[in-house]
Amino acid sequence: EIVMTQSPATLSVSPGERATLSCRASQSISNNLAWYQQIPGQAPRLLIYGASTRATGIPARFSGSGSGTEFTLTISSLQSEDFAIYYCQQYSNWAFGQGTKVEIK
Amino acid sequence: QVQLQESGPGLVKPSETLSLTCSVSGGSMSTYYWSWIRQPPGKGLEWIGYVYYSGSTNYNPSLKSRVTISVDTAKNQFSLKLTSVTAADTAVYYCARVLGAALADYWGQGTLVTVSS
């Protein structure tokens, strides 16, 4: 069973700054990884798939990288609407990470 | 634009069966997988399973003995049944469209189901 681990649990960032979120797989998953954003009270929204491809309508400030076991989601300049919880998910057994909360510093 | 809407009882008694339906509009169900995902209050996401438009299914092993997901393409709906529920099954239940059996690109708004007597 593949386990996904995200870090940190909470990230405090000022608006306009860069945020870097990490996701680690317990074994290699190639680039079979997606990232979702969830604003409290709303459904998750697909941001990134294939580790680095932005989903339709996702702003360019969101970027994903990595392969194998180490992955990163970067938000280049945080906007007010980006403060949310972010989840990674690997494809084969649909395991989600526990989430990283991005909060206003 | 594809839209999904969950419906069903918001309260289920322990040991009974949770039943939800997802209605799909704005697109065809053909060639896609359709999934249920849940989120206990204040916790993370848990995949329950998915159904292909043809009816084949795949379930989370931890829930497999209690879950049935079915599809009715004529009604543009798919459904979830979860038997023998306990308080641990209390969650917001989301339905979603799935690409390539791998990831969810459209989600319903979610419906809270509470298991309590």
CSV table of C-alpha atoms in Angstrom, one decimal:
chain,number,residue,atom,x,y,z
A,1,GLU,CA,0.0,0.0,0.0
A,2,ILE,CA,1.4,3.4,-1.0
A,3,VAL,CA,1.3,6.1,1.7
A,4,MET,CA,1.4,9.8,0.9
A,5,THR,CA,2.9,12.1,3.4
A,6,GLN,CA,2.6,15.9,3.1
A,7,SER,CA,4.7,18.6,4.9
A,8,PRO,CA,4.4,20.9,6.6
A,9,ALA,CA,1.0,20.4,8.2
A,10,THR,CA,0.5,24.2,8.3
A,11,LEU,CA,2.4,26.8,6.3
A,12,SER,CA,2.1,30.5,7.3
A,13,VAL,CA,2.8,32.8,4.4
A,14,SER,CA,2.2,36.5,3.7
A,15,PRO,CA,0.2,37.6,0.7
A,16,GLY,CA,2.5,38.0,-2.3
A,17,GLU,CA,5.1,35.6,-1.0
A,18,ARG,CA,6.0,32.2,-2.4
A,19,ALA,CA,4.6,29.0,-0.8
A,20,THR,CA,6.3,25.6,-1.3
A,21,LEU,CA,4.4,22.5,-0.3
A,22,SER,CA,5.9,18.9,-0.3
A,23,CYS,CA,4.4,15.5,-0.8
A,24,ARG,CA,6.3,12.3,-0.5
A,25,ALA,CA,5.2,8.8,-1.6
A,26,SER,CA,6.3,5.7,0.3
A,27,GLN,CA,7.4,4.1,-3.0
A,28,SER,CA,7.9,5.3,-6.5
A,29,ILE,CA,4.8,6.5,-8.3
A,30,SER,CA,6.5,7.9,-11.4
A,31,ASN,CA,4.6,11.1,-12.2
A,32,ASN,CA,1.1,9.7,-11.2
A,33,LEU,CA,0.3,12.5,-8.8
A,34,ALA,CA,-2.4,15.1,-8.6
A,35,TRP,CA,-2.8,18.2,-6.4
A,36,TYR,CA,-6.2,19.6,-5.2
A,37,GLN,CA,-7.1,22.8,-3.4
A,38,GLN,CA,-9.9,22.9,-0.9
A,39,ILE,CA,-11.3,26.1,0.5
A,40,PRO,CA,-13.1,25.4,3.8
A,41,GLY,CA,-16.8,24.6,3.2
A,42,GLN,CA,-16.2,23.9,-0.5
A,43,ALA,CA,-15.4,20.8,-2.6
A,44,PRO,CA,-11.8,20.2,-3.6
A,45,ARG,CA,-10.7,21.6,-6.9
A,46,LEU,CA,-8.2,19.9,-9.2
A,47,LEU,CA,-5.1,22.0,-9.6
A,48,ILE,CA,-2.3,19.8,-11.1
A,49,TYR,CA,-2.2,16.3,-12.6
A,50,GLY,CA,0.7,14.3,-14.0
A,51,ALA,CA,2.7,16.0,-11.2
A,52,SER,CA,3.2,19.1,-13.3
A,53,THR,CA,0.3,19.8,-15.7
A,54,ARG,CA,-2.1,22.5,-14.7
A,55,ALA,CA,-5.8,21.7,-14.9
A,56,THR,CA,-8.0,23.8,-17.1
A,57,GLY,CA,-8.4,27.4,-15.8
A,58,ILE,CA,-5.7,27.1,-13.1
A,59,PRO,CA,-3.6,30.3,-12.9
A,60,ALA,CA,0.1,30.1,-13.9
A,61,ARG,CA,1.2,31.0,-10.3
A,62,PHE,CA,0.5,27.3,-9.4
A,63,SER,CA,3.2,24.9,-10.5
A,64,GLY,CA,4.0,21.3,-9.7
A,65,SER,CA,7.2,19.4,-10.0
A,66,GLY,CA,8.8,16.1,-9.0
A,67,SER,CA,8.7,12.4,-9.9
A,68,GLY,CA,9.3,9.1,-8.2
A,69,THR,CA,8.7,9.8,-4.5
A,70,GLU,CA,9.3,13.5,-4.0
A,71,PHE,CA,6.8,16.1,-5.3
A,72,THR,CA,6.4,19.9,-4.8
A,73,LEU,CA,3.5,22.3,-5.3
A,74,THR,CA,4.7,25.9,-5.6
A,75,ILE,CA,2.4,29.0,-5.5
A,76,SER,CA,4.6,31.8,-6.7
A,77,SER,CA,2.8,34.8,-5.3
A,78,LEU,CA,0.0,34.0,-2.8
A,79,GLN,CA,-3.3,35.7,-3.5
A,80,SER,CA,-6.0,36.0,-0.8
A,81,GLU,CA,-8.0,33.3,-2.6
A,82,ASP,CA,-5.1,30.8,-2.3
A,83,PHE,CA,-5.4,30.4,1.5
A,84,ALA,CA,-6.8,26.9,1.7
A,85,ILE,CA,-5.9,23.3,2.3
A,86,TYR,CA,-3.9,21.4,-0.4
A,87,TYR,CA,-4.0,17.7,-0.9
A,88,CYS,CA,-1.8,15.5,-3.0
A,89,GLN,CA,-3.2,12.2,-4.4
A,90,GLN,CA,-1.5,9.3,-6.1
A,91,TYR,CA,-3.4,7.5,-8.9
A,92,SER,CA,-3.0,3.8,-8.4
A,93,ASN,CA,-4.8,3.3,-5.1
A,94,TRP,CA,-6.2,6.8,-4.7
A,95,ALA,CA,-4.3,7.5,-1.6
A,96,PHE,CA,-4.5,11.1,-0.5
A,97,GLY,CA,-2.0,13.0,1.7
A,98,GLN,CA,-3.2,14.4,5.0
A,99,GLY,CA,-3.2,17.9,3.6
A,100,THR,CA,-1.2,21.1,4.1
A,101,LYS,CA,-3.1,24.2,5.4
A,102,VAL,CA,-1.8,27.4,3.9
A,103,GLU,CA,-2.7,30.3,6.3
A,104,ILE,CA,-2.2,34.0,6.3
A,105,LYS,CA,0.9,35.1,8.3
B,1,GLN,CA,-19.8,22.6,-18.0
B,2,VAL,CA,-20.3,19.3,-16.1
B,3,GLN,CA,-22.2,19.6,-12.8
B,4,LEU,CA,-22.8,17.0,-10.2
B,5,GLN,CA,-25.3,17.0,-7.3
B,6,GLU,CA,-25.5,14.6,-4.4
B,7,SER,CA,-28.8,13.7,-2.8
B,8,GLY,CA,-30.0,11.4,-0.1
B,9,PRO,CA,-30.7,11.3,3.7
B,10,GLY,CA,-28.6,13.5,5.9
B,11,LEU,CA,-29.1,11.2,8.9
B,12,VAL,CA,-28.7,7.4,9.1
B,13,LYS,CA,-29.0,5.2,12.1
B,14,PRO,CA,-26.2,2.9,13.2
B,15,SER,CA,-26.2,-0.5,11.5
B,16,GLU,CA,-28.4,0.7,8.7
B,17,THR,CA,-27.5,1.4,5.0
B,18,LEU,CA,-26.4,4.8,3.8
B,19,SER,CA,-27.7,5.5,0.3
B,20,LEU,CA,-26.7,8.4,-1.9
B,21,THR,CA,-27.3,9.4,-5.5
B,22,CYS,CA,-25.3,11.7,-7.7
B,23,SER,CA,-27.0,13.4,-10.6
B,24,VAL,CA,-24.8,14.4,-13.5
B,25,SER,CA,-25.7,17.2,-15.9
B,26,GLY,CA,-24.0,19.1,-18.7
B,27,GLY,CA,-22.3,16.2,-20.2
B,28,SER,CA,-22.4,12.5,-21.1
B,29,MET,CA,-21.5,9.8,-18.6
B,30,SER,CA,-20.0,7.7,-21.4
B,31,THR,CA,-16.3,7.0,-21.4
B,32,TYR,CA,-15.8,8.3,-17.9
B,33,TYR,CA,-15.4,6.8,-14.4
B,34,TRP,CA,-17.5,8.2,-11.6
B,35,SER,CA,-16.4,8.2,-8.0
B,36,TRP,CA,-17.4,8.7,-4.4
B,37,ILE,CA,-15.0,10.3,-2.0
B,38,ARG,CA,-15.7,11.2,1.6
B,39,GLN,CA,-14.3,13.6,4.3
B,40,PRO,CA,-15.0,13.2,8.0
B,41,PRO,CA,-15.5,16.5,9.8
B,42,GLY,CA,-12.2,18.3,10.2
B,43,LYS,CA,-10.3,15.5,8.5
B,44,GLY,CA,-8.8,14.6,5.1
B,45,LEU,CA,-10.1,12.9,2.0
B,46,GLU,CA,-10.8,9.2,1.6
B,47,TRP,CA,-11.6,7.5,-1.7
B,48,ILE,CA,-14.5,5.1,-1.5
B,49,GLY,CA,-14.6,3.7,-5.0
B,50,TYR,CA,-15.6,4.3,-8.6
B,51,VAL,CA,-17.8,2.9,-11.3
B,52,TYR,CA,-17.1,3.0,-15.0
B,53,TYR,CA,-20.0,4.0,-17.3
B,54,SER,CA,-20.3,0.4,-18.4
B,55,GLY,CA,-20.8,-0.7,-14.8
B,56,SER,CA,-17.4,-2.1,-13.8
B,57,THR,CA,-16.3,-1.1,-10.3
B,58,ASN,CA,-13.2,-0.6,-8.1
B,59,TYR,CA,-13.4,-0.1,-4.3
B,60,ASN,CA,-11.2,1.0,-1.5
B,61,PRO,CA,-10.1,-2.3,0.1
B,62,SER,CA,-10.8,-0.9,3.6
B,63,LEU,CA,-14.5,-0.4,2.6
B,64,LYS,CA,-15.0,-3.1,0.0
B,65,SER,CA,-17.1,-5.5,2.0
B,66,ARG,CA,-19.7,-2.8,2.7
B,67,VAL,CA,-19.8,-0.7,-0.5
B,68,THR,CA,-21.7,-0.9,-3.7
B,69,ILE,CA,-21.5,1.7,-6.4
B,70,SER,CA,-23.8,1.5,-9.4
B,71,VAL,CA,-24.5,3.6,-12.5
B,72,ASP,CA,-27.7,4.3,-14.5
B,73,THR,CA,-26.6,6.1,-17.6
B,74,ALA,CA,-30.2,6.4,-18.8
B,75,LYS,CA,-30.9,8.6,-15.8
B,76,ASN,CA,-27.5,10.3,-15.8
B,77,GLN,CA,-27.0,9.1,-12.2
B,78,PHE,CA,-24.7,6.9,-10.2
B,79,SER,CA,-25.3,5.7,-6.6
B,80,LEU,CA,-23.5,4.7,-3.4
B,81,LYS,CA,-24.7,2.1,-0.9
B,82,LEU,CA,-22.7,1.7,2.3
B,83,THR,CA,-24.0,-1.0,4.7
B,84,SER,CA,-23.7,-1.5,8.4
B,85,VAL,CA,-22.8,2.1,9.1
B,86,THR,CA,-21.3,3.4,12.4
B,87,ALA,CA,-20.4,6.8,13.7
B,88,ALA,CA,-17.1,6.5,11.9
B,89,ASP,CA,-18.9,6.8,8.6
B,90,THR,CA,-20.1,10.3,9.5
B,91,ALA,CA,-18.7,12.5,6.8
B,92,VAL,CA,-19.3,14.9,3.9
B,93,TYR,CA,-19.8,12.6,0.9
B,94,TYR,CA,-18.7,13.9,-2.5
B,95,CYS,CA,-19.4,12.5,-5.9
B,96,ALA,CA,-16.9,13.3,-8.7
B,97,ARG,CA,-16.1,12.6,-12.4
B,98,VAL,CA,-12.9,10.7,-12.8
B,99,LEU,CA,-10.4,10.8,-15.6
B,100,GLY,CA,-8.7,7.6,-16.6
B,101,ALA,CA,-9.6,5.9,-13.3
B,102,ALA,CA,-7.0,8.2,-11.8
B,103,LEU,CA,-8.1,11.6,-10.7
B,104,ALA,CA,-11.2,13.7,-10.1
B,105,ASP,CA,-11.7,16.7,-12.3
B,106,TYR,CA,-15.3,17.7,-11.5
B,107,TRP,CA,-16.8,17.4,-8.0
B,108,GLY,CA,-20.3,17.8,-6.5
B,109,GLN,CA,-20.7,20.3,-3.6
B,110,GLY,CA,-20.9,17.5,-1.1
B,111,THR,CA,-23.5,16.3,1.3
B,112,LEU,CA,-23.1,15.7,5.0
B,113,VAL,CA,-24.3,12.4,6.3
B,114,THR,CA,-24.5,11.9,10.0
B,115,VAL,CA,-24.7,8.4,11.6
B,116,SER,CA,-26.6,8.7,14.8
B,117,SER,CA,-29.5,7.1,16.6
